[in-house]
Amino acid sequence: MSSKIGSSRVLGALVMGALSAGVAAQARTLSADDYARAERFMSYNTVPLVDHAVPKVEWLDDGHFWYVDHDAAGDHFVRMDAASGKTAPLFDQAKLAVALGKAGGKPVDAKKLPVTGYEARPDGRVDIAVRGKHYVCDLAAVEASCVDRTALVKTGKEPGALSPDKQSEAFIRDWNLWLRDVASGTETQLTTDGVENFGYATDNAGWKHTDNAIVEWSPDSKRIATFQQDQRKTGEMYLVSTNVGHPKLEKWKYPLVGDKDVTMIERVIVDVAAKKVTRLQMPPDQHRSSLCDDVSCGPDGGWDDVKWAADGKTLAFVSTSRDHRHEWFRIADANTGKVRTVFEEVVPTYYESGNGAVNWRYLPETNEAIWFSERNNWGNLYLYDLTSGKLKRAITKGEGNVTELLKVDPKTRTVWFRGVGRTAGVNPYYQQFFKVSLDGGKPVLLTPEAADHTVTLSPDGRAFVDAYSTPTTPPVTVLRASDDGRKVASVATADIARLKAAGWVPPIPFTVKGRDGKTDLYGMMFKPTHFDPSKKYPIIDYIYPGPQTGSVRGRSFSAARADHQAMAELGFIVVAIDGMGTPWRSKAFHDAYFEHVEDNTLPDQVAGLKELGKQYPWIDLDRVGIWGHSGGGNATAAAMFHYPDFFKVGWAESGNHDNRNYEDDWAEKWQGLLVTNKDGKTNYDAQANQSFAKNLKGRLMLVHGTMDDNVPPYQTLLVADALIKANKDFDLLLIPNVHHGYAEATPYATRRRWDYFVQYLAGNTPPHEYQLKAWPWR
């Protein structure tokens, strides 16, 4: 009996793993060398082989910028004079490496300095960002020294938001806003009535919660715009650590979809010298943004929907309704707190103020405001009169989107912006750079190359550094004049000779039709470098369904896009497709599955994969796998449940499987406010993956970090519970004590994913416990 049972299990495993008798006959055992060849295409192996790629620079002042120039000898930190084009070392790298080594307690390689930020201070020292930490360094001294600013938190001297004059920094302590003099370290308490969960400038979006102060300094550094954040009635989220002994409880305020009481903000203006708090004369506002699902969208921790007048006397801001369908443009008097609503916009789905940046601007000098709207199905700029609140004119018109408004010059009445889809014949995802007059007229293209352009304007706006590339061509970086786009100087031209010598091949861009059979969808394909057209290859679909971004991500050059090429090396065709419902295209395209987030672009994924299968006979549509992280984890499980006969193997990481268990802002924007009908059913029922778990036929792995404070692990456990109750076989990997990203466990999770598809989609045997290299910091 035991022998018969054992035989049946082996046979079942072969059938499940191979998925077809033909594949079973071709099954093979992969070696450690096979995995090592795949690992050669991981970013930590490919990126160092690209020489002189300068995708972005940082301006030091109007006439100088710095960047990292990499070659076979290592990293070189370079300072360039924009007027002359001459370069010089930004600092003594050997000297800084010694100083950082002493500050961090371990040696630092001068040729691989992990410096990501550099800024001069008024006292002659410099602020340097390194691996998520911030140091203050004295590089002028004979023996350079650095002090870890993040370590100040342990001493009660929290790092803060630096003022424009760099003399002061604002920070939070005991729920109140404080000020520290940068030179002397003297601290002053600015507010006194902050209490627990009703504090000033506190940073908590539920999915993100930090000690950073959310403030917007006035240009003259005399006032601070911030808020008192009321989360006293907001519900809490709980996580517990895995350890020997009593677990550590982590709890914080985390509002959920449908909660009656969610986090609100009371807007205030703080006069720094007088330590006076002026509360704006308006009811509490929603903790919402016109762009993202937090009041602070950018990496600098600023308050995106708040903009000061140059004289600091007035403040413009935008209020957003809880469902993101109603926006109010308002102006406040900084002295009195009186608020005036100038104009508003109401939309049927959701409003966004840009495609990557908040694009409205306050122009008190001319009594005008620039407003971004998709009212004509495309993201365009409009000019409003601040007195009447009436529309004066459209600044940009027609098809294509303004993605990022980078600069406005009220004197010359000129606007500079990045945009997509505005040049005929150019890939609609390629960012280009334009200028246009506030008084109308056709925008002037400043970056003519048919490529994706990353633009960094000088502080005075007279010049910009342009790094342009495509997924298949490496970047060329030049300095251009902002008036007409003419080339002023060369900065760098990337060389991928060493990358090619290592066997790298570019991805293959493609277009397929969407679910409607008409709409073009853009994607990328990755084939094994040892590709044999006479074979049939299983296909793996990498998915991130949006709605805030897509599967392909950026269109600039990359030596490695995730681990797509590495997985292809193991005998797969790997694809990523931006389906309908993702951004950067028309408003209608983006709205494709509004109020139906369970859609997850899956109809487009299926349509696109089937079209590729018809076009290329070497794609085996009987062996289709899918994987993704976060929203992609949600979409992967949904694919396995809603298309169980098409998708055979899925790997779902950290998925938000039921958005009623996710923070309120994200889902209430894309799915709408929770509505419960008389029969008890809700408009959120269809998006809950656990409700469809009974449909599973293929092989599914669920993965989650147990301390995930973005998408709590209970989301995956809801699906696991439903699968158990439906008596379905599935796999589960819980990674102890990691957050939404898997940190040091990432190589392990990645290797397990490779094994999973090798075994269950390709029907092969992976090498035993192959060890991937630890992820580097950069």
PDB file of N, CA and C in Angstrom, residues 7 35 104 154 178 184 197 199 201 205 239 254 321 333 362 365 397 409 435 551 609 666 675 687 752 760:
ATOM      1  N   SER A   7       4.110   5.875  -5.311  1.00  0.00           N
ATOM      2  CA  SER A   7       4.138   5.985  -6.770  1.00  0.00           C
ATOM      3  C   SER A   7       3.145   7.020  -7.273  1.00  0.00           C
ATOM      4  N   TYR A  35      22.275  28.268 -12.530  1.00  0.00           N
ATOM      5  CA  TYR A  35      21.826  29.392 -11.727  1.00  0.00           C
ATOM      6  C   TYR A  35      22.876  30.496 -11.689  1.00  0.00           C
ATOM      7  N   GLY A 104      30.937  55.351  10.848  1.00  0.00           N
ATOM      8  CA  GLY A 104      30.055  54.191  10.756  1.00  0.00           C
ATOM      9  C   GLY A 104      30.573  52.952  11.436  1.00  0.00           C
ATOM     10  N   LYS A 154      18.785  59.103  18.924  1.00  0.00           N
ATOM     11  CA  LYS A 154      18.976  58.359  20.172  1.00  0.00           C
ATOM     12  C   LYS A 154      19.285  59.279  21.344  1.00  0.00           C
ATOM     13  N   TRP A 178       9.385  71.797  17.116  1.00  0.00           N
ATOM     14  CA  TRP A 178      10.538  72.474  17.706  1.00  0.00           C
ATOM     15  C   TRP A 178      11.429  73.019  16.597  1.00  0.00           C
ATOM     16  N   SER A 184      24.513  76.622  16.402  1.00  0.00           N
ATOM     17  CA  SER A 184      24.744  76.481  17.845  1.00  0.00           C
ATOM     18  C   SER A 184      24.101  75.247  18.465  1.00  0.00           C
ATOM     19  N   ASN A 197      -1.246  61.645  19.534  1.00  0.00           N
ATOM     20  CA  ASN A 197      -2.164  61.434  18.413  1.00  0.00           C
ATOM     21  C   ASN A 197      -2.908  62.695  17.978  1.00  0.00           C
ATOM     22  N   GLY A 199      -0.777  65.692  17.220  1.00  0.00           N
ATOM     23  CA  GLY A 199       0.490  66.405  17.230  1.00  0.00           C
ATOM     24  C   GLY A 199       0.705  67.241  15.992  1.00  0.00           C
ATOM     25  N   ALA A 201       2.739  68.464  12.688  1.00  0.00           N
ATOM     26  CA  ALA A 201       3.641  68.077  11.589  1.00  0.00           C
ATOM     27  C   ALA A 201       3.923  66.581  11.538  1.00  0.00           C
ATOM     28  N   ALA A 205       0.691  58.201   7.264  1.00  0.00           N
ATOM     29  CA  ALA A 205      -0.318  57.926   6.242  1.00  0.00           C
ATOM     30  C   ALA A 205      -0.918  56.543   6.451  1.00  0.00           C
ATOM     31  N   LEU A 239       1.258  44.684  14.921  1.00  0.00           N
ATOM     32  CA  LEU A 239       2.167  43.640  14.462  1.00  0.00           C
ATOM     33  C   LEU A 239       2.994  43.172  15.654  1.00  0.00           C
ATOM     34  N   TYR A 254      -3.733  53.518  11.864  1.00  0.00           N
ATOM     35  CA  TYR A 254      -3.819  53.001  10.500  1.00  0.00           C
ATOM     36  C   TYR A 254      -5.291  52.993  10.085  1.00  0.00           C
ATOM     37  N   SER A 321     -11.103  66.062  -1.346  1.00  0.00           N
ATOM     38  CA  SER A 321     -12.153  65.318  -0.649  1.00  0.00           C
ATOM     39  C   SER A 321     -11.694  63.892  -0.368  1.00  0.00           C
ATOM     40  N   ASP A 333      -4.385  83.984   4.287  1.00  0.00           N
ATOM     41  CA  ASP A 333      -3.606  85.130   4.771  1.00  0.00           C
ATOM     42  C   ASP A 333      -2.760  84.638   5.928  1.00  0.00           C
ATOM     43  N   TYR A 362       1.225  78.627  -7.753  1.00  0.00           N
ATOM     44  CA  TYR A 362       0.666  79.858  -7.216  1.00  0.00           C
ATOM     45  C   TYR A 362       1.505  81.019  -7.733  1.00  0.00           C
ATOM     46  N   GLU A 365       2.378  87.158  -8.031  1.00  0.00           N
ATOM     47  CA  GLU A 365       2.955  88.330  -8.691  1.00  0.00           C
ATOM     48  C   GLU A 365       2.059  88.824  -9.823  1.00  0.00           C
ATOM     49  N   LYS A 397      -2.648  72.377 -24.851  1.00  0.00           N
ATOM     50  CA  LYS A 397      -3.876  71.813 -25.415  1.00  0.00           C
ATOM     51  C   LYS A 397      -3.567  70.469 -26.078  1.00  0.00           C
ATOM     52  N   ASP A 409       8.537  80.957 -14.867  1.00  0.00           N
ATOM     53  CA  ASP A 409       9.157  82.277 -14.756  1.00  0.00           C
ATOM     54  C   ASP A 409       8.058  83.312 -14.991  1.00  0.00           C
ATOM     55  N   LYS A 435       8.942  73.890 -23.413  1.00  0.00           N
ATOM     56  CA  LYS A 435       8.607  75.165 -22.787  1.00  0.00           C
ATOM     57  C   LYS A 435       7.397  75.728 -23.516  1.00  0.00           C
ATOM     58  N   SER A 551       3.572  47.744 -15.054  1.00  0.00           N
ATOM     59  CA  SER A 551       4.512  46.634 -14.932  1.00  0.00           C
ATOM     60  C   SER A 551       5.894  46.967 -15.480  1.00  0.00           C
ATOM     61  N   LEU A 609      -0.803  38.201 -23.852  1.00  0.00           N
ATOM     62  CA  LEU A 609      -0.057  36.946 -23.862  1.00  0.00           C
ATOM     63  C   LEU A 609      -0.540  36.045 -24.999  1.00  0.00           C
ATOM     64  N   TRP A 666      -5.664  54.950  -0.304  1.00  0.00           N
ATOM     65  CA  TRP A 666      -5.353  54.317  -1.590  1.00  0.00           C
ATOM     66  C   TRP A 666      -6.609  53.749  -2.238  1.00  0.00           C
ATOM     67  N   VAL A 675     -19.589  51.306   0.193  1.00  0.00           N
ATOM     68  CA  VAL A 675     -21.054  51.393   0.199  1.00  0.00           C
ATOM     69  C   VAL A 675     -21.611  50.021   0.540  1.00  0.00           C
ATOM     70  N   GLN A 687     -13.631  42.727  -5.090  1.00  0.00           N
ATOM     71  CA  GLN A 687     -12.168  42.896  -5.121  1.00  0.00           C
ATOM     72  C   GLN A 687     -11.456  42.039  -4.081  1.00  0.00           C
ATOM     73  N   ARG A 752      14.009  31.164  -4.112  1.00  0.00           N
ATOM     74  CA  ARG A 752      12.857  30.289  -3.974  1.00  0.00           C
ATOM     75  C   ARG A 752      11.871  30.511  -5.124  1.00  0.00           C
ATOM     76  N   TYR A 760       7.696  23.936 -11.146  1.00  0.00           N
ATOM     77  CA  TYR A 760       6.269  23.731 -11.405  1.00  0.00           C
ATOM     78  C   TYR A 760       5.785  24.269 -12.747  1.00  0.00           C
TER      79      TYR A 760
END
